[in-house]
């Protein structure tokens, strides 16, 4: 279907906290809003998670409208989601799709090399082993293609345990203390640490934050970015601050809809 687009303009969205409530799946209303918006402007998403997780967060309601299957495998959701947005940047853009087609990948393994990677993982696991916190579960380091996700409590914890850890961390700064130790220890690796979500932080090479995806958007001269963690240390900070983007801070998915409506869809606003 041919659509009328504002040439050179793209609206780019963070996922968690921006298009969905934290850790939740998107609402049908939001999914429909994004498809409406897409008729007028080019739309992209950039998330820190891998494509499967992003798709699970964004895809289910879209899928539900399309196929009445009681169970839809993740890869089907993923293939739907890359078609529902003009650009989908998983892992901050290290895995990039345009019009449903993979246009680029980058990996931590090939960038750092096995030896440095092992040094980092060994040290981090030792640090967690010595950490005194109320509970620990499993999956303390999740290896993704473009980053490591480190969780002192372990990613397999329940939602309740996750909420408890978040409260505990707010008082005792477990994650930020750990990050300062790792930052100092591995200063020569040129790594960036980003605390996001409730229980973990991401580790990736310098420059591999969300601004990484901008290299695929050269043809756009007006890039609007919407994110909830745009403050210093938040995982939207770099792209929000980037000279290439016009940054918008949102407080919830409802706020995202409100701001986008005012910016892009209000027909008589005399603006765009
Ligand atoms: Mg977010």
Coordinates of C-alpha atoms and ligand atoms in Angstrom, one line a residue:
X1 CA 0.0 0.0 0.0
X2 CA 1.4 3.4 -1.0
X3 CA 1.4 5.8 1.9
X4 CA 2.0 9.5 2.2
X5 CA 5.1 10.1 4.2
X6 CA 6.8 13.1 5.4
X7 CA 10.0 12.8 3.4
X8 CA 13.3 12.8 5.4
X9 CA 11.4 12.4 8.7
X10 CA 11.4 9.3 10.9
X11 CA 9.9 8.7 14.3
X12 CA 12.0 6.3 16.3
X13 CA 10.9 4.7 19.5
X14 CA 12.4 3.0 22.5
X15 CA 10.4 -0.1 23.4
X16 CA 10.2 -0.7 27.1
X17 CA 8.5 2.1 29.0
X18 CA 7.8 4.0 25.8
X19 CA 5.7 1.7 23.6
X20 CA 4.8 -0.7 26.4
X21 CA 4.5 -0.4 30.2
X22 CA 7.8 -1.7 31.7
X23 CA 8.2 -5.4 31.0
X24 CA 4.7 -5.7 29.7
X25 CA 3.4 -6.4 26.2
X26 CA 2.0 -3.6 24.1
X27 CA -1.7 -2.9 24.2
X28 CA -3.9 -3.4 21.1
X29 CA -4.6 0.3 21.2
X30 CA -0.9 1.2 21.1
X31 CA -0.2 -1.4 18.3
X32 CA -3.1 0.2 16.3
X33 CA -1.9 3.7 17.0
X34 CA 1.6 2.8 15.6
X35 CA 0.1 1.5 12.4
X36 CA -2.0 4.7 12.1
X37 CA 1.1 6.8 12.6
X38 CA 3.0 4.7 10.0
X39 CA 0.6 5.9 7.4
X40 CA 1.9 9.5 7.9
X41 CA 5.5 9.0 9.0
X42 CA 8.3 6.5 8.7
X43 CA 8.4 4.6 12.0
X44 CA 11.2 2.7 13.6
X45 CA 11.9 1.0 17.0
X46 CA 15.2 0.7 18.8
X47 CA 15.4 -1.6 21.8
X48 CA 18.2 -3.0 23.9
X49 CA 16.8 -6.5 23.9
X50 CA 17.2 -9.1 21.2
X51 CA 14.6 -9.4 18.4
X52 CA 12.7 -12.3 20.0
X53 CA 12.2 -10.3 23.2
X54 CA 11.3 -7.1 21.4
X55 CA 8.8 -9.1 19.2
X56 CA 7.2 -10.7 22.2
X57 CA 6.7 -7.2 23.8
X58 CA 5.4 -5.6 20.6
X59 CA 4.1 -8.4 18.5
X60 CA 1.4 -10.3 20.3
X61 CA -1.5 -8.0 19.8
X62 CA -0.6 -7.4 16.2
X63 CA -0.4 -11.1 15.6
X64 CA -3.7 -11.6 17.5
X65 CA -5.5 -9.4 15.0
X66 CA -4.0 -11.3 12.1
X67 CA -4.1 -14.9 12.8
X68 CA -6.5 -16.6 15.2
X69 CA -3.9 -19.2 16.4
X70 CA -3.9 -20.1 20.0
X71 CA -0.2 -20.5 19.9
X72 CA 2.2 -18.5 17.8
X73 CA 5.9 -19.5 17.8
X74 CA 8.3 -16.6 18.6
X75 CA 9.9 -16.7 15.1
X76 CA 6.5 -15.9 13.6
X77 CA 6.0 -13.0 15.9
X78 CA 9.5 -11.8 15.0
X79 CA 8.8 -12.0 11.3
X80 CA 5.5 -10.1 11.8
X81 CA 7.1 -7.3 13.9
X82 CA 9.9 -6.6 11.4
X83 CA 7.1 -6.0 8.8
X84 CA 5.0 -3.9 11.2
X85 CA 7.7 -1.2 11.4
X86 CA 9.8 0.4 8.7
X87 CA 12.9 -0.1 10.8
X88 CA 13.5 -2.5 13.7
X89 CA 16.7 -2.2 15.6
X90 CA 17.3 -5.0 18.1
X91 CA 20.2 -4.8 20.5
X92 CA 20.5 -1.0 19.9
X93 CA 20.8 -1.5 16.2
X94 CA 23.5 -4.2 16.2
X95 CA 20.8 -6.3 14.6
X96 CA 19.1 -4.1 12.0
X97 CA 16.0 -4.7 9.8
X98 CA 14.5 -2.4 7.2
X99 CA 11.2 -3.3 5.5
X100 CA 11.5 -6.8 7.1
X101 CA 14.9 -7.5 5.7
X102 CA 18.1 -7.9 7.7
X103 CA 20.4 -5.1 6.7
X104 CA 23.2 -5.4 9.3
X105 CA 24.7 -7.3 12.3
X106 CA 27.6 -6.7 14.5
X107 CA 28.8 -9.0 17.3
X108 CA 30.6 -8.6 20.6
X109 CA 32.5 -11.8 20.1
X110 CA 34.2 -10.7 16.9
X111 CA 34.8 -7.2 18.2
X112 CA 36.4 -8.1 21.6
X113 CA 37.8 -11.5 20.8
X114 CA 37.6 -14.6 23.0
X115 CA 40.4 -13.8 25.3
X116 CA 39.1 -10.4 26.5
X117 CA 35.6 -11.7 26.6
X118 CA 36.7 -14.5 28.9
X119 CA 38.6 -12.2 31.2
X120 CA 35.6 -10.1 31.6
X121 CA 33.1 -12.9 32.1
X122 CA 35.4 -14.7 34.7
X123 CA 35.9 -11.5 36.7
X124 CA 32.2 -10.7 36.7
X125 CA 31.1 -14.2 37.8
X126 CA 33.7 -14.0 40.6
X127 CA 32.3 -10.6 41.7
X128 CA 28.7 -12.0 41.7
X129 CA 29.8 -15.1 43.6
X130 CA 31.2 -12.9 46.4
X131 CA 28.2 -10.5 46.4
X132 CA 26.1 -10.6 49.6
X133 CA 22.5 -10.0 48.5
X134 CA 19.3 -11.6 49.9
X135 CA 18.6 -14.0 47.0
X136 CA 20.3 -15.2 43.9
X137 CA 18.7 -17.2 41.0
X138 CA 20.2 -18.1 37.7
X139 CA 21.5 -16.6 34.4
X140 CA 23.8 -14.0 35.9
X141 CA 25.3 -13.2 32.5
X142 CA 23.3 -13.3 29.4
X143 CA 25.4 -13.4 26.3
X144 CA 23.7 -11.5 23.4
X145 CA 25.2 -10.9 20.0
X146 CA 26.1 -7.4 20.7
X147 CA 26.3 -7.1 24.4
X148 CA 26.5 -8.8 27.8
X149 CA 23.6 -8.4 30.1
X150 CA 24.7 -8.8 33.7
X151 CA 22.3 -9.4 36.6
X152 CA 23.4 -9.7 40.2
X153 CA 20.2 -11.6 41.2
X154 CA 20.0 -13.6 37.9
X155 CA 17.6 -13.2 35.1
X156 CA 15.5 -16.3 36.0
X157 CA 14.0 -14.6 39.0
X158 CA 10.2 -14.2 39.3
X159 CA 8.5 -10.9 38.8
X160 CA 8.1 -10.6 42.6
X161 CA 11.8 -11.2 43.2
X162 CA 12.5 -8.7 40.5
X163 CA 10.4 -6.0 42.2
X164 CA 12.1 -6.8 45.5
X165 CA 15.6 -6.6 44.0
X166 CA 14.8 -3.2 42.4
X167 CA 13.8 -1.8 45.8
X168 CA 16.9 -3.2 47.4
X169 CA 19.1 -1.9 44.7
X170 CA 17.7 1.6 45.0
X171 CA 18.9 1.7 48.6
X172 CA 22.1 -0.2 48.4
X173 CA 23.2 0.6 44.8
X174 CA 24.4 -2.9 44.0
X175 CA 24.4 -2.3 40.3
X176 CA 26.1 1.1 40.3
X177 CA 28.8 -0.1 42.7
X178 CA 29.4 -3.2 40.5
X179 CA 29.6 -1.0 37.4
X180 CA 32.2 1.3 38.9
X181 CA 34.4 -1.7 39.8
X182 CA 34.1 -3.2 36.3
X183 CA 34.6 0.2 34.6
X184 CA 37.9 0.7 36.5
X185 CA 39.1 -2.9 36.1
X186 CA 38.5 -3.0 32.4
X187 CA 39.2 0.6 31.6
X188 CA 41.4 -0.4 28.5
X189 CA 38.5 -2.4 26.9
X190 CA 36.6 0.8 26.1
X191 CA 33.3 -0.6 27.4
X192 CA 30.1 1.3 28.1
X193 CA 27.9 0.2 31.0
X194 CA 24.2 1.0 31.0
X195 CA 21.9 0.4 33.9
X196 CA 18.4 -0.2 32.6
X197 CA 15.3 -2.1 33.7
X198 CA 15.0 -3.5 37.2
X199 CA 17.7 -6.2 37.7
X200 CA 20.5 -5.8 35.3
X201 CA 22.9 -3.7 33.3
X202 CA 24.2 -3.9 29.8
X203 CA 27.9 -4.0 28.8
X204 CA 29.0 -3.1 25.3
X205 CA 31.8 -1.4 23.4
X206 CA 31.9 2.4 23.4
X207 CA 29.5 3.8 20.8
X208 CA 27.3 0.7 20.8
X209 CA 24.5 2.4 22.6
X210 CA 21.3 3.3 20.8
X211 CA 23.2 5.9 18.7
X212 CA 24.6 2.8 16.8
X213 CA 21.3 2.6 14.8
X214 CA 21.7 6.1 13.5
X215 CA 24.3 4.9 10.9
X216 CA 21.3 3.3 9.1
X217 CA 19.3 6.5 9.0
X218 CA 21.6 8.8 6.9
X219 CA 18.8 9.6 4.5
X220 CA 16.7 11.2 7.3
X221 CA 17.4 14.8 8.2
X222 CA 14.7 14.9 10.9
X223 CA 15.0 12.0 13.4
X224 CA 12.5 12.2 16.3
X225 CA 13.5 9.9 19.1
X226 CA 11.1 9.0 21.9
X227 CA 12.3 7.3 25.1
X228 CA 11.6 7.1 28.8
X229 CA 15.2 6.8 30.2
X230 CA 16.7 9.9 28.6
X231 CA 18.5 11.1 31.7
X232 CA 22.3 10.6 32.2
X233 CA 23.0 7.0 32.8
X234 CA 19.7 5.9 31.3
X235 CA 19.7 3.7 28.2
X236 CA 18.1 6.4 26.0
X237 CA 20.5 9.1 27.1
X238 CA 23.0 9.0 24.2
X239 CA 20.5 8.9 21.4
X240 CA 18.3 11.5 23.1
X241 CA 21.3 13.9 23.4
X242 CA 22.7 13.1 19.9
X243 CA 23.0 16.0 17.5
X244 CA 21.3 13.9 14.9
X245 CA 18.1 13.5 16.8
X246 CA 15.3 15.6 18.2
X247 CA 14.8 14.0 21.6
X248 CA 11.5 13.6 23.4
X249 CA 11.2 12.3 26.9
X250 CA 8.0 10.3 27.6
X251 CA 6.6 9.1 30.9
X252 CA 4.5 6.2 29.6
X253 CA 3.0 4.7 26.4
X254 CA 0.0 7.0 26.9
X255 CA 2.3 9.9 26.9
X256 CA 4.0 8.7 23.8
X257 CA 0.6 8.6 22.0
X258 CA -0.2 12.0 23.2
X259 CA 3.1 13.6 22.1
X260 CA 3.1 11.9 18.7
X261 CA -0.5 12.9 18.1
X262 CA 0.4 16.5 18.8
X263 CA 3.6 16.4 16.7
X264 CA 2.6 14.3 13.7
X265 CA -1.1 13.8 13.5
X266 CA -2.7 17.1 14.5
X267 CA -3.7 18.2 10.9
X268 CA -4.2 21.9 11.6
X269 CA -1.3 22.6 13.9
X270 CA 0.4 24.5 11.2
X271 CA 3.6 22.7 11.9
X272 CA 4.9 19.5 10.3
Ligands
LIG1 MG1 12.9 2.3 28.0

